[in-house]
């Protein structure tokens, strides 16, 4: 679709071509970051975040135009329609991406000719198994009373469900997906899956000579770290505890969350109050990448996912340290950092002069920054130098590592401020 004042309709020739030669369009969705590729790694999570906010705080989702749904639900449906196109309806398979590389640095509408049938078409490839797709479509099936969404969620669940998977973040996402399916279908099997996931996450909690209360990737392992989903395991437990305060495991979950809060409080004992990178073998302010050429980005999703978890933990444990931790992570993203820069573009007193985005080729948009986008965030200066780096380039294209927007940051920001609003409402 065209975005007024930004660009004309683009990539209308994105397509899937099946083994038997059938072609269908997969136009739509969102550009994942500062390029024009579309991935089903974080698009399903972003759809779920929009739906979550719509459900939790519909009073804050004011519409600015007429239509059958408020704006935030419309945006979720926009993303969901792309996901629907990307799923094979019978098998439940989800295509992974629509990808054209990173070589095109121009306006989005100039990359292809918007017509099927030539070498410029972008063809979907790969296969994704994504529990956020399950959670999103189960949620939509319930909200819209549309069994097609529910059926698609169940088909993809059969591909994602993996009882033998000990992965911490897999079980956290599986817990949320099972909860959405339980609420939509009423099938008690999903309550059993929930309990299995809760037990597994609890079994992943550990301690070492430095800290108590962190979570490992698997029971008995070393502290886990995710630059995107670091707060997700604790958030999933807190969500479950809030919804199930009288279930058998509820007391164990609350004890676990109190331990985790203690871990975060000690790990963030620094002037800015930000959570550090910790794996047991290494501890630093910023993510440790091995060499200059290694892919790495700022940690805004880490901070924002932890903020979401912390606000949820505060609601179920009433520990003020959790609330304080969540606020400090938000503060860092919104300007309480060494550069004094607000990394939610268009807000705060100081924004970045330039963004790593191909939109800087659009006439009248030399900055390239999308209003409301959250940037990757401050990184370390060099592999061996744990000091903060933000690219202060005034013209041109800055470093992607810090100055590029990425949709998981926005998803976790939305989740965090939704629960902060709930906390503030409860204090009135």
XYZ file of C-alpha atoms in Angstrom:
428
model
C 0.000 0.000 0.000
C 1.024 3.624 -0.434
C 2.031 5.645 2.630
C 1.141 9.318 2.073
C 4.172 11.646 2.191
C 6.484 8.626 2.272
C 6.196 6.241 -0.671
C 3.955 4.826 -3.379
C 2.552 1.282 -3.292
C 5.448 -1.153 -3.334
C 6.258 -4.857 -3.745
C 2.796 -5.776 -5.020
C 4.465 -8.618 -6.937
C 5.699 -10.428 -3.826
C 4.509 -14.007 -4.333
C 4.582 -17.665 -3.414
C 4.949 -20.248 -6.155
C 4.170 -23.776 -4.992
C 5.752 -26.995 -6.273
C 2.757 -27.614 -8.535
C 3.142 -24.192 -10.145
C 0.359 -22.333 -8.333
C 1.133 -18.665 -7.606
C -0.464 -16.466 -4.980
C 0.384 -12.973 -3.884
C 1.982 -12.220 -0.523
C 1.931 -8.448 -0.744
C 1.424 -6.581 2.501
C 2.955 -6.978 5.923
C 5.711 -4.794 7.298
C 9.272 -4.053 6.321
C 11.156 -5.683 9.171
C 13.825 -3.039 9.699
C 15.734 -0.497 7.615
C 15.578 -2.751 4.555
C 12.543 -3.918 2.564
C 12.610 -7.598 3.507
C 9.718 -9.265 5.332
C 10.446 -12.028 7.839
C 8.252 -14.356 9.836
C 10.654 -14.351 12.738
C 9.196 -11.259 14.402
C 6.114 -10.349 12.340
C 3.931 -12.878 14.253
C 5.196 -11.524 17.579
C 4.382 -7.980 16.481
C 0.836 -8.996 15.541
C 0.391 -10.592 18.954
C 1.732 -7.484 20.727
C -0.873 -5.329 18.977
C -3.637 -7.771 19.899
C -2.387 -7.958 23.487
C -2.570 -4.191 23.908
C -5.989 -4.080 22.277
C -7.266 -6.679 24.737
C -5.544 -5.385 27.866
C -6.106 -1.664 27.411
C -8.736 -1.057 24.751
C -9.473 2.243 26.507
C -6.095 3.541 25.353
C -6.576 2.467 21.727
C -8.370 5.553 20.507
C -9.336 5.579 16.867
C -8.532 8.604 14.725
C -10.811 7.642 11.860
C -14.043 5.827 11.232
C -14.064 2.099 10.540
C -15.220 -1.250 11.926
C -12.203 -1.577 14.267
C -10.026 0.762 16.282
C -6.665 1.563 14.734
C -4.559 -0.867 16.748
C -6.786 -3.815 15.821
C -6.753 -2.711 12.186
C -2.950 -2.707 12.281
C -2.914 -6.192 13.797
C -5.260 -7.387 11.055
C -2.967 -5.881 8.428
C -0.094 -7.989 9.737
C -2.325 -11.040 10.179
C -3.522 -10.871 6.577
C 0.090 -11.111 5.417
C 0.615 -14.101 7.721
C -2.547 -15.731 6.377
C -1.183 -15.429 2.845
C 2.149 -16.873 3.966
C 0.585 -20.009 5.454
C -0.359 -23.117 3.513
C -3.971 -23.595 4.685
C -4.012 -27.408 4.663
C -0.571 -28.363 5.986
C -0.243 -25.380 8.310
C 3.239 -24.628 6.953
C 4.373 -21.013 7.304
C 6.725 -19.619 4.689
C 9.673 -17.921 6.349
C 10.466 -14.782 4.401
C 10.160 -12.565 1.370
C 13.753 -11.545 0.836
C 15.643 -9.578 -1.793
C 18.894 -8.970 0.046
C 20.335 -5.628 1.088
C 21.685 -4.263 -2.184
C 18.750 -2.039 -3.150
C 19.279 1.373 -1.566
C 16.500 3.455 -3.041
C 12.789 4.046 -2.570
C 10.671 0.933 -1.909
C 8.461 1.363 -4.979
C 11.518 1.386 -7.259
C 12.745 -2.097 -6.299
C 10.167 -4.050 -8.367
C 7.599 -3.224 -11.045
C 4.556 -4.375 -8.987
C 3.568 -6.879 -11.709
C 3.799 -10.667 -11.518
C 5.810 -12.624 -14.017
C 9.371 -11.335 -14.293
C 12.732 -11.705 -12.612
C 12.083 -8.755 -10.307
C 9.333 -10.594 -8.418
C 10.268 -11.429 -4.839
C 9.433 -15.073 -4.111
C 8.831 -16.370 -0.579
C 11.322 -18.968 0.646
C 12.050 -21.175 3.648
C 9.825 -22.491 6.405
C 9.163 -20.959 9.819
C 7.677 -22.608 12.881
C 6.511 -19.772 15.028
C 4.500 -20.058 18.235
C 3.604 -16.373 18.049
C 1.690 -17.184 14.868
C -0.305 -19.714 16.909
C -0.913 -17.201 19.701
C -1.958 -14.449 17.285
C -4.339 -16.537 15.203
C -5.904 -18.212 18.240
C -6.473 -14.746 19.689
C -8.020 -13.473 16.451
C -10.263 -16.519 16.230
C -11.648 -15.610 19.638
C -11.942 -11.850 19.162
C -13.417 -11.996 15.662
C -15.364 -15.233 16.274
C -13.782 -16.525 13.106
C -13.041 -20.245 13.042
C -10.679 -19.924 10.074
C -8.117 -18.188 12.289
C -8.567 -20.797 15.013
C -8.196 -23.675 12.552
C -5.038 -22.152 11.102
C -3.631 -21.703 14.608
C -4.317 -25.349 15.435
C -2.690 -26.590 12.221
C 0.451 -24.596 12.890
C 0.420 -25.692 16.544
C 0.815 -29.283 15.380
C 4.011 -28.263 13.593
C 5.371 -26.185 16.497
C 4.379 -28.367 19.433
C 7.515 -30.088 20.696
C 7.159 -31.745 24.122
C 10.817 -32.780 24.101
C 12.151 -29.287 23.478
C 13.936 -28.087 26.628
C 14.633 -24.618 25.235
C 13.806 -21.874 27.727
C 12.416 -19.376 25.251
C 10.577 -22.063 23.284
C 8.721 -23.070 26.439
C 7.968 -19.448 27.305
C 6.418 -18.782 23.893
C 4.677 -22.176 23.998
C 3.130 -21.250 27.356
C 1.613 -18.096 25.870
C 0.427 -19.901 22.723
C -1.180 -22.673 24.797
C -2.950 -20.057 26.907
C -4.402 -18.388 23.809
C -5.576 -21.774 22.480
C -7.102 -22.679 25.849
C -9.024 -19.426 26.021
C -10.249 -19.814 22.447
C -11.107 -23.528 22.330
C -11.686 -24.432 25.984
C -9.821 -27.700 25.355
C -8.253 -28.842 28.676
C -5.261 -30.365 26.883
C -3.882 -26.851 26.587
C -4.076 -26.339 30.353
C -1.906 -29.442 30.679
C 0.590 -28.004 28.199
C 0.630 -24.753 30.168
C 1.506 -26.605 33.360
C 4.258 -28.564 31.609
C 5.774 -25.332 30.318
C 5.578 -23.657 33.724
C 7.298 -26.617 35.374
C 10.025 -26.604 32.766
C 10.732 -22.874 33.078
C 10.872 -23.189 36.865
C 13.357 -26.045 36.489
C 15.589 -23.762 34.411
C 16.113 -21.301 37.267
C 19.524 -21.443 38.853
C 22.272 -19.777 40.842
C 26.046 -19.449 40.662
C 28.769 -17.843 42.750
C 27.756 -14.390 41.481
C 23.971 -14.303 41.310
C 20.842 -16.208 42.277
C 17.626 -16.297 40.276
C 18.662 -16.277 36.627
C 17.211 -18.700 34.056
C 19.276 -21.171 32.021
C 18.544 -22.357 28.485
C 17.875 -25.818 29.948
C 17.772 -27.248 33.477
C 21.249 -27.305 35.013
C 22.741 -24.998 32.400
C 24.485 -21.653 32.573
C 22.616 -18.323 32.563
C 20.731 -17.770 29.328
C 20.912 -14.527 27.396
C 18.786 -13.304 24.486
C 19.399 -9.920 22.936
C 15.716 -9.830 21.910
C 13.664 -12.012 24.282
C 15.613 -11.760 27.526
C 12.565 -10.905 29.640
C 10.176 -13.329 27.944
C 10.526 -16.352 30.299
C 9.747 -14.291 33.404
C 6.965 -12.424 31.598
C 5.315 -15.693 30.559
C 5.392 -16.937 34.163
C 3.951 -13.674 35.468
C 1.170 -13.715 32.874
C 0.286 -17.264 33.887
C 0.348 -16.374 37.597
C -1.884 -13.344 37.040
C -4.444 -15.473 35.206
C -4.187 -18.489 37.548
C -3.641 -17.218 41.110
C -5.157 -20.323 42.728
C -3.543 -23.038 40.583
C -1.215 -25.517 42.297
C 1.965 -24.038 40.855
C 1.080 -20.394 41.530
C 3.027 -20.166 44.805
C 6.117 -21.696 43.195
C 5.883 -19.225 40.331
C 5.680 -16.245 42.690
C 8.724 -17.493 44.601
C 10.601 -17.851 41.310
C 9.662 -14.336 40.214
C 10.851 -12.873 43.515
C 14.209 -14.615 43.003
C 14.408 -13.313 39.446
C 13.654 -9.788 40.654
C 16.555 -10.071 43.085
C 18.817 -11.143 40.225
C 17.763 -8.188 38.061
C 18.168 -5.759 40.953
C 21.762 -6.854 41.591
C 22.619 -7.090 37.876
C 21.445 -3.511 37.307
C 23.259 -1.974 40.284
C 24.816 0.872 38.304
C 24.151 4.619 37.893
C 21.701 4.128 35.015
C 20.001 1.077 36.504
C 20.202 -0.856 33.241
C 20.428 -4.613 33.106
C 23.787 -5.943 31.985
C 24.848 -8.751 29.665
C 25.460 -11.866 31.778
C 26.139 -15.473 30.792
C 28.013 -16.764 33.828
C 31.244 -16.745 31.834
C 30.978 -13.065 30.944
C 29.467 -9.910 32.424
C 29.464 -6.486 30.792
C 27.257 -3.504 30.146
C 26.913 -4.204 26.454
C 26.586 -7.349 24.337
C 29.978 -8.920 23.693
C 30.586 -9.573 20.004
C 33.819 -11.337 18.995
C 35.093 -9.035 16.241
C 34.201 -5.808 14.436
C 32.615 -7.607 11.471
C 30.344 -9.766 13.660
C 26.615 -9.088 13.429
C 25.484 -7.265 16.532
C 22.863 -4.714 17.478
C 21.887 -2.624 20.470
C 19.949 -4.157 23.316
C 16.699 -2.204 23.317
C 14.597 -5.368 22.996
C 16.454 -6.823 25.971
C 15.642 -3.764 28.071
C 12.054 -3.488 26.869
C 11.252 -7.195 27.269
C 12.636 -6.994 30.800
C 10.513 -3.895 31.448
C 7.411 -5.809 30.330
C 8.337 -8.685 32.621
C 9.107 -6.355 35.521
C 5.760 -4.539 35.348
C 3.956 -7.892 35.269
C 6.032 -9.180 38.186
C 5.164 -6.081 40.198
C 1.463 -6.768 39.662
C 1.657 -10.317 41.039
C 4.350 -9.938 43.732
C 3.994 -6.240 44.686
C 7.791 -5.992 44.842
C 8.710 -2.348 44.296
C 12.154 -3.384 43.066
C 10.455 -4.922 40.022
C 8.621 -1.690 39.233
C 11.838 0.291 39.645
C 13.725 -2.048 37.316
C 11.090 -1.760 34.610
C 11.073 2.030 34.805
C 14.868 2.219 34.565
C 14.898 0.107 31.386
C 12.257 2.358 29.816
C 14.116 5.457 30.974
C 17.275 4.308 29.206
C 15.453 3.824 25.900
C 13.607 7.137 26.233
C 16.603 9.321 27.038
C 18.245 8.569 30.410
C 21.437 7.365 28.741
C 24.928 8.834 28.207
C 23.876 10.470 24.937
C 20.628 11.909 26.296
C 18.937 10.621 23.155
C 15.368 9.335 22.943
C 15.433 6.130 20.915
C 11.672 6.236 20.265
C 11.832 8.474 17.242
C 9.724 11.608 17.265
C 9.360 11.688 21.041
C 11.500 13.186 23.786
C 13.683 16.269 23.541
C 16.569 14.851 21.481
C 16.295 12.468 18.526
C 18.974 11.005 16.307
C 20.055 13.150 13.369
C 20.084 10.167 10.999
C 18.689 6.652 10.828
C 19.977 3.552 9.060
C 17.006 3.186 6.728
C 16.510 3.179 2.985
C 13.764 5.729 3.503
C 16.537 8.342 3.464
C 16.297 8.113 -0.350
C 12.716 9.422 -0.290
C 12.424 13.033 -1.405
C 11.919 15.218 1.641
C 12.993 12.494 4.111
C 16.812 12.724 4.219
C 16.856 11.661 7.864
C 15.234 8.307 7.025
C 13.723 7.955 10.487
C 10.197 6.605 10.821
C 8.104 8.381 13.493
C 7.393 6.043 16.397
C 10.105 3.543 15.482
C 12.430 2.204 18.176
C 16.078 1.931 17.205
C 18.416 -0.975 17.928
C 20.064 1.034 20.666
C 23.413 1.863 22.149
C 26.128 -0.735 21.542
C 29.660 -1.242 22.851
C 32.398 0.784 21.165
C 34.565 -2.162 20.096
C 34.753 -5.864 20.958
C 37.388 -5.164 23.603
C 35.934 -1.836 24.773
C 32.781 -1.890 26.934
C 31.825 1.769 26.548
C 28.615 3.085 24.927
C 28.420 3.896 21.216
C 25.743 5.773 19.294
C 26.406 6.978 15.738
C 26.180 10.795 15.770
C 26.461 11.134 11.964
C 24.587 14.287 10.933
C 24.098 13.470 7.233
C 24.029 10.223 5.299
C 23.564 6.677 6.568
C 24.746 5.805 10.092
C 25.658 2.387 11.486
C 22.900 -0.219 11.526
C 24.134 -1.658 14.815
C 22.705 1.254 16.803
C 20.723 3.524 14.463
C 18.448 1.067 12.635
C 14.811 0.482 13.657
C 13.629 -3.120 14.081
C 10.088 -4.326 14.745
C 10.740 -6.491 17.843
C 11.814 -3.332 19.679
C 8.456 -1.737 18.932
C 6.597 -4.901 19.917
C 8.280 -5.067 23.313
C 7.891 -1.322 23.835
C 4.164 -1.706 23.252
C 3.934 -4.646 25.667
C 5.899 -2.755 28.328
C 3.904 0.480 28.218
C 0.648 -1.484 28.166
C 1.497 -3.048 31.513
C 2.902 0.217 32.856
C -0.479 1.790 32.088
C -2.134 -1.028 34.031
C 0.191 -0.397 36.979
C -0.538 3.336 36.902
C -4.279 2.689 36.724
C -4.019 0.463 39.788
C -2.295 3.231 41.763
C -5.185 5.659 41.336
